[in-house]
């Protein structure tokens, strides 16, 4: 559908799900239980139409006190009283019976008001209350009444929105089904408990004359702003002809310890999973990678964490001589922190995308994928979020690193035992702790790197000023013992060769390896 045939609701996020807006003159019903946000959505639809699209509107209320409606709207920054004084808005408080009579009259005062003010939008709050007439009329009568209302609004070229409070009784279901059949667009609002909190959702059940993003999307009501809809992360990305999904260009990571083992660089737009136990240096590697990318390649970076506040991330980096504050101050690196306690994954994902596009992010680190699993809990939703981030990263050719904390302290039997998603990424880097004699040592192994000729050697590294640095092969681990004297370094119990390597020939040394 052509863009000029659509009108924007003005509700943040909703028009994107509707792929631009709603066809002009469509009749929309917003249905849901008490407290799901129906009246608020309809009121904002009228308000945004007036102030953003220059389309005057009417609000018809049967039960809500107009004074309270104006008061409640003011809490979101909407001055309905002023719009009424300017003649751009008309709030009509009436009864279903009087409203019905108005529709039947040839000289309808309601339709006369529409013409006088040049109204383009109308919101009828509580269309289900017309069902009161069913006590005296048949269901056929209700259907005719609703049909007559829709025809009257269509003649005036009005884009109409009705609210319908849903119920479970047969008396409530019959008019709902009839309404859903007759209108053009059906929007379902949900409100359900998740643990001890409330989750709101919005789903478009149908919308004649257009395509839209299906499924349940997250809905938020924010004081001082209004409603905001967040596209569900499971919804597939719509392809764009201008956005490739792969590249033949390689870039160095900027961390010598990784670049040495991974073959000199990784493809632009590739995704990398860094797996390791707590304290092994995943966050240090991430900070170093973002900072070096900013300094050497002039790439903008984004660091996302559910575990550490930005001030703590900056402080910890500073202790290693990594002046992250400098990049944060000049805007080349952004740090996003959100508490995992009541995270709504659709809203969280939308915030990430907003930051990426607003600041043209080219490198991103999500530090703490394990924290996501604890916050989200549902395996399917966790996987959907991960898949969505990977797909979006590839579409933008954005280099992305994920840090996953493996629960196994010494050695590993599975890269991601709780949520096996390591096969999705392009590169897999393992950071491990190796116990030799009476001390622990940090080791790094590149397990896979698609399209690259990488090293499979396990190398020891240290964390100090400047971040992560590989130890030279000839440098001993403790006293005179080196890693080359051991096999099975990634196991729980590395095994030392019985014959020291310095006493065997070069051929035997090659076999031992």
Coordinates of C-alpha atoms in Angstrom, one line a residue:
X1 CA 0.0 0.0 0.0
X2 CA 1.2 3.5 -0.9
X3 CA 2.5 5.5 2.1
X4 CA 0.1 8.4 1.5
X5 CA -2.8 5.9 1.9
X6 CA -1.8 5.3 5.5
X7 CA -2.3 7.4 8.5
X8 CA 0.1 7.2 11.4
X9 CA -1.4 6.5 14.8
X10 CA 1.4 8.4 16.4
X11 CA 1.8 5.8 19.1
X12 CA 5.5 5.0 19.4
X13 CA 6.3 1.6 18.0
X14 CA 2.8 0.8 16.8
X15 CA 3.1 2.3 13.3
X16 CA 6.3 0.3 12.8
X17 CA 4.4 -2.9 13.5
X18 CA 1.7 -1.8 11.1
X19 CA 4.5 -1.1 8.6
X20 CA 3.7 2.6 8.4
X21 CA 0.3 3.1 9.8
X22 CA -3.4 2.2 9.3
X23 CA -5.3 2.6 6.0
X24 CA -7.2 5.8 6.0
X25 CA -10.9 5.4 6.9
X26 CA -10.3 2.0 8.5
X27 CA -12.5 1.2 11.5
X28 CA -10.4 -0.2 14.3
X29 CA -11.5 -2.0 17.5
X30 CA -9.1 -2.1 20.5
X31 CA -10.2 -4.9 22.8
X32 CA -9.0 -6.2 26.1
X33 CA -9.8 -6.7 29.8
X34 CA -10.2 -3.9 32.3
X35 CA -7.0 -2.0 32.9
X36 CA -5.2 -3.1 29.7
X37 CA -5.0 0.4 28.3
X38 CA -7.8 0.6 25.8
X39 CA -9.0 4.1 26.7
X40 CA -5.5 5.4 26.9
X41 CA -4.7 4.0 23.4
X42 CA -7.8 5.6 21.9
X43 CA -7.1 9.0 23.6
X44 CA -3.5 9.0 22.4
X45 CA -4.7 8.1 18.9
X46 CA -6.8 11.3 18.9
X47 CA -4.2 13.5 20.6
X48 CA -1.4 12.5 18.3
X49 CA -3.6 13.0 15.3
X50 CA -4.3 16.5 16.3
X51 CA -0.8 17.7 17.3
X52 CA 1.3 15.7 14.9
X53 CA -0.9 15.1 11.8
X54 CA -3.1 18.2 12.1
X55 CA -6.3 16.0 12.1
X56 CA -9.0 17.3 14.4
X57 CA -10.9 14.5 16.3
X58 CA -13.8 13.6 18.6
X59 CA -13.9 11.4 21.7
X60 CA -17.2 9.8 22.6
X61 CA -17.4 8.5 26.2
X62 CA -20.3 6.6 27.8
X63 CA -19.2 6.0 31.3
X64 CA -15.8 7.9 31.9
X65 CA -16.2 11.3 33.3
X66 CA -14.8 13.8 30.8
X67 CA -13.1 15.8 33.6
X68 CA -11.2 12.7 34.7
X69 CA -10.3 11.9 31.2
X70 CA -8.8 15.3 30.8
X71 CA -7.0 15.0 34.2
X72 CA -5.6 11.5 33.4
X73 CA -4.4 12.7 29.9
X74 CA -2.6 15.6 31.6
X75 CA -0.4 13.1 33.5
X76 CA 1.0 12.1 30.1
X77 CA 1.6 15.7 29.0
X78 CA -1.6 15.9 26.8
X79 CA -3.5 19.1 27.2
X80 CA -6.9 18.1 26.0
X81 CA -8.6 21.1 27.6
X82 CA -6.5 23.5 25.4
X83 CA -7.3 21.5 22.3
X84 CA -11.0 21.8 23.0
X85 CA -10.7 25.5 23.4
X86 CA -8.9 25.7 20.0
X87 CA -11.8 23.8 18.4
X88 CA -9.5 20.9 17.4
X89 CA -11.0 18.4 19.9
X90 CA -14.5 17.7 21.0
X91 CA -15.2 15.4 24.0
X92 CA -18.9 14.2 24.0
X93 CA -20.3 12.5 27.2
X94 CA -23.5 10.6 26.4
X95 CA -25.3 7.3 26.9
X96 CA -25.5 4.3 24.5
X97 CA -29.2 5.0 24.0
X98 CA -28.7 8.6 23.0
X99 CA -25.8 7.7 20.8
X100 CA -28.0 5.2 19.1
X101 CA -30.7 7.8 18.5
X102 CA -28.2 10.2 17.0
X103 CA -27.2 7.6 14.5
X104 CA -30.8 7.2 13.4
X105 CA -31.6 10.8 13.0
X106 CA -31.2 12.5 9.6
X107 CA -30.1 15.7 11.3
X108 CA -27.6 14.1 13.6
X109 CA -25.9 16.6 15.9
X110 CA -22.9 14.3 16.1
X111 CA -22.3 14.2 12.4
X112 CA -23.0 17.9 12.2
X113 CA -20.2 18.5 14.7
X114 CA -17.9 16.3 12.7
X115 CA -18.5 18.5 9.6
X116 CA -18.2 21.8 11.5
X117 CA -14.8 21.0 13.0
X118 CA -13.4 19.1 10.0
X119 CA -12.8 16.0 12.1
X120 CA -10.7 13.3 10.6
X121 CA -10.6 10.9 13.6
X122 CA -13.0 9.6 16.1
X123 CA -12.7 7.4 19.2
X124 CA -15.8 5.7 20.8
X125 CA -14.9 4.5 24.2
X126 CA -16.9 1.4 25.2
X127 CA -18.6 0.3 22.1
X128 CA -19.5 -2.9 24.0
X129 CA -22.0 -0.8 26.0
X130 CA -24.2 -0.7 23.0
X131 CA -24.7 -4.4 23.8
X132 CA -27.1 -3.2 26.5
X133 CA -29.6 -2.8 23.7
X134 CA -29.5 -6.6 23.3
X135 CA -31.8 -6.9 26.2
X136 CA -34.5 -5.4 24.1
X137 CA -33.2 -6.2 20.6
X138 CA -31.9 -9.3 18.9
X139 CA -28.3 -9.8 18.0
X140 CA -29.3 -9.0 14.4
X141 CA -30.4 -5.6 15.7
X142 CA -26.9 -5.0 17.3
X143 CA -25.3 -6.0 14.0
X144 CA -27.5 -3.5 12.1
X145 CA -26.7 -0.8 14.6
X146 CA -23.0 -1.3 14.4
X147 CA -23.1 -1.6 10.6
X148 CA -25.0 1.7 10.5
X149 CA -22.4 3.4 12.7
X150 CA -19.6 2.2 10.5
X151 CA -21.4 3.4 7.3
X152 CA -22.0 6.8 8.9
X153 CA -18.4 7.2 9.8
X154 CA -17.2 6.0 6.4
X155 CA -19.4 8.6 4.7
X156 CA -17.7 11.3 6.7
X157 CA -14.2 9.9 5.7
X158 CA -13.4 9.4 9.4
X159 CA -10.8 7.0 10.7
X160 CA -12.5 5.5 13.7
X161 CA -11.3 3.6 16.7
X162 CA -13.6 1.7 19.1
X163 CA -12.7 0.2 22.5
X164 CA -14.4 -3.0 23.6
X165 CA -14.0 -4.5 27.0
X166 CA -13.8 -8.2 26.7
X167 CA -15.5 -10.7 29.0
X168 CA -16.1 -14.5 29.2
X169 CA -19.9 -14.7 29.3
X170 CA -21.8 -15.7 26.2
X171 CA -23.6 -12.3 26.3
X172 CA -20.2 -10.6 26.0
X173 CA -18.7 -13.0 23.4
X174 CA -21.5 -12.7 20.8
X175 CA -21.2 -8.9 20.3
X176 CA -17.4 -9.1 20.3
X177 CA -17.3 -11.7 17.5
X178 CA -19.7 -9.6 15.6
X179 CA -17.7 -6.4 16.1
X180 CA -14.4 -8.2 15.1
X181 CA -16.1 -9.4 11.9
X182 CA -17.4 -6.0 10.8
X183 CA -14.4 -3.7 11.6
X184 CA -11.3 -3.5 9.5
X185 CA -8.6 -3.7 12.1
X186 CA -8.6 -5.6 15.4
X187 CA -6.0 -4.9 18.1
X188 CA -5.9 -7.1 21.2
X189 CA -4.4 -5.7 24.4
X190 CA -3.3 -8.1 27.1
X191 CA -2.4 -7.8 30.8
X192 CA -1.1 -10.8 32.6
X193 CA 1.0 -11.6 35.6
X194 CA 4.6 -12.9 35.2
X195 CA 5.9 -13.8 38.6
X196 CA 5.1 -10.8 40.8
X197 CA 5.0 -8.3 38.0
X198 CA 2.6 -7.4 35.3
X199 CA 3.3 -7.8 31.6
X200 CA 1.3 -5.9 29.0
X201 CA 1.1 -7.0 25.4
X202 CA -0.4 -5.8 22.0
X203 CA -1.4 -8.1 19.1
X204 CA -2.8 -7.2 15.8
X205 CA -5.3 -9.9 15.0
X206 CA -6.3 -8.5 11.6
X207 CA -6.0 -5.4 9.5
X208 CA -7.7 -5.3 6.1
X209 CA -5.7 -3.9 3.2
X210 CA -2.2 -4.2 4.7
X211 CA 0.5 -6.4 6.0
X212 CA 1.7 -6.2 9.6
X213 CA 4.0 -7.9 12.1
X214 CA 2.0 -10.6 13.7
X215 CA 2.3 -12.0 17.2
X216 CA 2.3 -10.5 20.7
X217 CA 4.4 -7.5 21.2
X218 CA 5.3 -5.8 24.5
X219 CA 3.3 -2.8 25.5
X220 CA 4.4 -0.2 28.1
X221 CA 2.6 2.7 29.6
X222 CA 5.0 5.4 30.7
X223 CA 4.1 8.5 32.7
X224 CA 4.8 11.7 31.0
X225 CA 4.8 10.1 27.6
X226 CA 2.0 7.5 26.9
X227 CA 2.0 4.2 25.2
X228 CA 5.0 2.5 23.6
X229 CA 5.0 -0.8 21.7
X230 CA 8.1 -2.9 21.3
X231 CA 8.3 -5.4 18.4
X232 CA 8.7 -9.0 19.6
X233 CA 12.2 -10.3 19.2
X234 CA 10.9 -13.4 17.5
X235 CA 9.6 -11.5 14.6
X236 CA 11.8 -12.1 11.6
X237 CA 13.7 -9.1 10.2
X238 CA 12.3 -7.7 7.0
X239 CA 14.9 -7.9 4.3
X240 CA 16.4 -4.7 2.8
X241 CA 18.0 -4.5 -0.6
X242 CA 20.6 -2.1 0.8
X243 CA 21.8 -4.3 3.7
X244 CA 24.1 -7.2 3.0
X245 CA 24.4 -10.2 5.4
X246 CA 28.0 -11.1 4.7
X247 CA 31.3 -9.5 3.8
X248 CA 34.7 -10.6 2.4
X249 CA 36.5 -7.8 4.3
X250 CA 38.5 -8.7 7.4
X251 CA 39.4 -6.5 10.3
X252 CA 41.9 -7.2 13.1
X253 CA 40.3 -7.3 16.5
X254 CA 43.1 -5.1 17.9
X255 CA 44.0 -7.5 20.8
X256 CA 47.2 -9.2 19.8
X257 CA 46.5 -12.2 22.0
X258 CA 43.4 -13.0 19.9
X259 CA 44.6 -11.8 16.5
X260 CA 47.7 -14.0 16.7
X261 CA 45.6 -17.2 17.3
X262 CA 42.6 -16.3 15.1
X263 CA 44.7 -15.8 11.9
X264 CA 45.1 -12.0 11.8
X265 CA 41.5 -10.9 11.9
X266 CA 37.8 -11.8 11.5
X267 CA 35.2 -11.0 8.9
X268 CA 33.3 -7.8 9.3
X269 CA 29.8 -8.7 10.5
X270 CA 30.9 -11.9 12.2
X271 CA 29.7 -13.0 15.6
X272 CA 32.0 -14.4 18.3
X273 CA 31.2 -16.2 21.5
X274 CA 33.8 -16.0 24.3
X275 CA 33.3 -18.8 26.9
X276 CA 35.0 -18.9 30.2
X277 CA 34.5 -19.1 34.0
X278 CA 34.2 -16.0 36.2
X279 CA 37.5 -14.1 36.6
X280 CA 39.2 -15.5 33.5
X281 CA 39.2 -12.1 31.7
X282 CA 36.1 -12.0 29.4
X283 CA 35.2 -8.5 30.4
X284 CA 38.8 -7.3 30.1
X285 CA 39.0 -8.8 26.6
X286 CA 35.7 -7.1 25.6
X287 CA 36.8 -3.7 27.0
X288 CA 40.2 -4.0 25.2
X289 CA 38.6 -5.0 22.0
X290 CA 36.1 -2.1 22.0
X291 CA 38.8 0.4 23.0
X292 CA 41.4 -0.8 20.5
X293 CA 38.7 -0.7 17.8
X294 CA 37.9 2.9 18.6
X295 CA 41.5 4.0 18.7
X296 CA 43.0 2.0 15.8
X297 CA 40.0 1.6 13.4
X298 CA 37.9 4.5 14.4
X299 CA 34.9 2.2 15.0
X300 CA 32.1 3.1 17.3
X301 CA 31.4 0.6 20.1
X302 CA 28.6 -0.5 22.4
X303 CA 29.1 -2.4 25.6
X304 CA 26.0 -4.0 27.1
X305 CA 25.9 -5.5 30.6
X306 CA 23.2 -6.8 33.0
X307 CA 25.9 -7.3 35.7
X308 CA 28.0 -4.2 36.1
X309 CA 27.1 -0.5 36.3
X310 CA 28.9 1.7 33.8
X311 CA 30.9 3.4 36.5
X312 CA 32.2 0.1 37.7
X313 CA 33.1 -1.0 34.2
X314 CA 35.1 2.2 33.7
X315 CA 36.8 2.0 37.1
X316 CA 37.9 -1.6 36.5
X317 CA 39.3 -0.8 33.0
X318 CA 41.2 2.2 34.5
X319 CA 43.0 -0.1 36.9
X320 CA 44.5 -1.9 33.9
X321 CA 45.5 1.3 32.2
X322 CA 42.6 1.1 29.8
X323 CA 41.3 4.7 29.8
X324 CA 37.7 3.7 28.8
X325 CA 36.4 7.0 30.2
X326 CA 38.0 8.9 27.4
X327 CA 36.1 7.0 24.7
X328 CA 32.8 7.2 26.7
X329 CA 33.3 10.9 27.1
X330 CA 33.8 11.5 23.4
X331 CA 30.9 9.2 22.5
X332 CA 32.9 6.6 20.5
X333 CA 32.0 3.9 23.1
X334 CA 28.5 3.7 24.7
X335 CA 27.8 1.6 27.8
X336 CA 24.3 0.3 28.3
X337 CA 23.3 -1.2 31.7
X338 CA 19.9 -2.6 32.6
X339 CA 18.9 -4.4 35.8
X340 CA 18.0 -8.0 35.1
X341 CA 15.3 -8.1 37.8
X342 CA 12.3 -7.0 35.7
X343 CA 13.8 -7.0 32.2
X344 CA 11.2 -7.1 29.3
X345 CA 13.2 -8.6 26.5
X346 CA 11.2 -6.9 23.7
X347 CA 11.8 -3.5 25.2
X348 CA 15.5 -4.3 26.0
X349 CA 16.1 -5.5 22.4
X350 CA 14.4 -2.3 21.0
X351 CA 16.7 -0.1 23.2
X352 CA 19.8 -1.9 21.9
X353 CA 18.7 -1.4 18.3
X354 CA 17.9 2.2 19.0
X355 CA 21.4 2.8 20.3
X356 CA 23.1 1.0 17.4
X357 CA 21.2 3.0 14.8
X358 CA 21.4 6.3 16.5
X359 CA 25.2 6.2 17.1
X360 CA 26.2 4.0 14.1
X361 CA 27.7 1.2 16.2
X362 CA 30.1 -1.0 14.4
X363 CA 31.4 -3.2 17.3
X364 CA 29.2 -4.5 20.1
X365 CA 29.8 -6.6 23.2
X366 CA 27.1 -8.3 25.2
X367 CA 28.8 -9.1 28.5
X368 CA 27.0 -11.7 30.6
X369 CA 24.8 -14.0 28.4
X370 CA 24.4 -16.1 31.5
X371 CA 22.7 -13.2 33.2
X372 CA 20.2 -13.1 30.4
X373 CA 19.4 -16.7 30.9
X374 CA 18.7 -16.0 34.5
X375 CA 16.5 -13.0 33.8
X376 CA 14.5 -14.5 30.9
X377 CA 14.2 -18.0 32.2
X378 CA 12.2 -19.4 29.2
X379 CA 14.7 -21.2 27.0
X380 CA 12.7 -20.4 23.8
X381 CA 12.7 -16.6 24.5
X382 CA 16.4 -16.7 25.3
X383 CA 17.1 -18.4 22.0
X384 CA 14.9 -16.0 20.2
X385 CA 16.7 -13.0 21.6
X386 CA 20.1 -14.5 20.7
X387 CA 19.0 -15.4 17.2
X388 CA 17.6 -11.8 16.7
X389 CA 20.8 -10.2 17.8
X390 CA 22.9 -12.4 15.5
X391 CA 20.6 -11.8 12.5
X392 CA 20.6 -8.1 13.1
X393 CA 24.4 -7.9 13.5
X394 CA 24.9 -9.7 10.3
X395 CA 22.5 -7.5 8.4
X396 CA 24.4 -4.4 9.6
X397 CA 27.8 -6.1 9.1
X398 CA 28.4 -5.2 12.8
X399 CA 31.1 -7.2 14.6
X400 CA 29.6 -8.6 17.7
X401 CA 31.1 -10.4 20.8
X402 CA 29.0 -12.4 23.3
X403 CA 30.5 -13.4 26.7
X404 CA 29.2 -16.5 28.3
X405 CA 30.2 -17.6 31.8
X406 CA 30.6 -21.3 31.9
X407 CA 29.7 -22.8 35.4
X408 CA 32.5 -25.4 35.3
X409 CA 35.5 -24.1 37.1
X410 CA 38.3 -26.4 36.0
X411 CA 37.9 -27.8 32.5
X412 CA 34.7 -28.0 30.5
X413 CA 32.4 -30.7 29.2
X414 CA 30.1 -28.3 27.3
X415 CA 30.7 -24.8 26.0
X416 CA 27.2 -23.6 27.0
X417 CA 25.6 -26.3 29.1
X418 CA 22.4 -24.4 30.0
X419 CA 21.7 -22.9 26.5
X420 CA 23.6 -24.7 23.7
X421 CA 23.9 -21.9 21.2
X422 CA 27.6 -21.9 20.4
X423 CA 26.9 -23.4 16.9
X424 CA 25.1 -20.2 15.8
X425 CA 28.2 -17.9 16.1
X426 CA 31.0 -17.7 13.6
X427 CA 33.9 -17.7 16.0
X428 CA 34.3 -19.5 19.4
X429 CA 37.1 -18.5 21.8
X430 CA 37.6 -20.5 25.0
X431 CA 39.2 -18.8 28.0
X432 CA 40.1 -21.4 30.7
X433 CA 41.8 -21.8 34.0
X434 CA 44.5 -24.5 34.1
X435 CA 45.8 -25.9 37.3
X436 CA 49.5 -26.9 37.3
X437 CA 51.2 -27.9 40.5
X438 CA 49.9 -25.5 43.1
X439 CA 48.8 -22.6 40.9
X440 CA 46.2 -21.5 38.3
X441 CA 47.0 -20.2 34.9
X442 CA 44.8 -18.5 32.3
X443 CA 44.8 -20.1 28.9
X444 CA 43.2 -19.1 25.6
X445 CA 42.1 -21.4 22.7
X446 CA 40.4 -20.5 19.4
X447 CA 38.0 -23.4 19.0
X448 CA 36.5 -22.3 15.7
X449 CA 36.7 -19.4 13.3
X450 CA 34.6 -19.8 10.1
X451 CA 36.4 -18.9 7.0
X452 CA 39.8 -18.5 8.8
X453 CA 42.9 -20.5 9.1
X454 CA 43.3 -20.2 12.9
X455 CA 45.6 -21.8 15.4
X456 CA 44.4 -24.7 17.6
X457 CA 47.3 -24.1 20.1
X458 CA 46.4 -23.4 23.7
X459 CA 48.4 -20.4 24.9
X460 CA 48.9 -18.9 28.3
X461 CA 48.1 -15.3 28.8
X462 CA 48.3 -12.8 31.6
X463 CA 46.1 -9.8 32.6
X464 CA 48.0 -6.7 33.4
X465 CA 48.6 -3.1 32.4
X466 CA 47.1 -2.8 28.9
X467 CA 44.8 -5.8 29.2
X468 CA 45.4 -9.3 28.0
X469 CA 48.9 -10.3 26.7
X470 CA 50.1 -13.7 25.5
X471 CA 53.1 -15.2 27.3
X472 CA 56.1 -16.1 25.0
X473 CA 56.3 -19.8 24.3
X474 CA 59.7 -20.0 25.9
X475 CA 58.6 -18.4 29.1
X476 CA 58.1 -20.8 32.0
X477 CA 54.8 -21.1 33.8
X478 CA 56.2 -21.8 37.3
X479 CA 59.9 -22.0 37.8
X480 CA 61.1 -24.3 35.0
X481 CA 57.9 -26.0 34.0
X482 CA 56.2 -24.8 30.7
X483 CA 52.8 -25.6 29.2
X484 CA 54.5 -27.6 26.6
X485 CA 55.2 -30.2 29.2
X486 CA 51.5 -30.9 29.6
X487 CA 48.7 -32.4 27.5
X488 CA 44.9 -32.3 28.0
X489 CA 45.1 -28.6 29.2
X490 CA 41.4 -28.2 28.8
X491 CA 40.5 -31.1 31.0
X492 CA 40.0 -31.1 34.7
X493 CA 43.4 -32.7 35.3
X494 CA 46.2 -31.8 32.8
X495 CA 48.8 -34.6 32.4
X496 CA 52.5 -34.0 32.4
X497 CA 54.7 -35.8 30.0
X498 CA 56.8 -38.4 31.8
X499 CA 59.9 -37.5 29.8
X500 CA 60.9 -33.8 29.8
X501 CA 60.7 -32.3 26.3
X502 CA 64.2 -30.9 26.6
X503 CA 65.7 -34.4 26.6
X504 CA 63.9 -35.8 23.5
X505 CA 64.7 -35.2 19.9
X506 CA 62.8 -33.0 17.5
X507 CA 61.0 -35.9 15.9
X508 CA 59.8 -37.2 19.3
X509 CA 58.8 -33.7 20.3
X510 CA 56.6 -33.5 17.2
X511 CA 54.9 -36.8 18.0
X512 CA 54.3 -35.7 21.6
X513 CA 52.4 -32.7 20.4

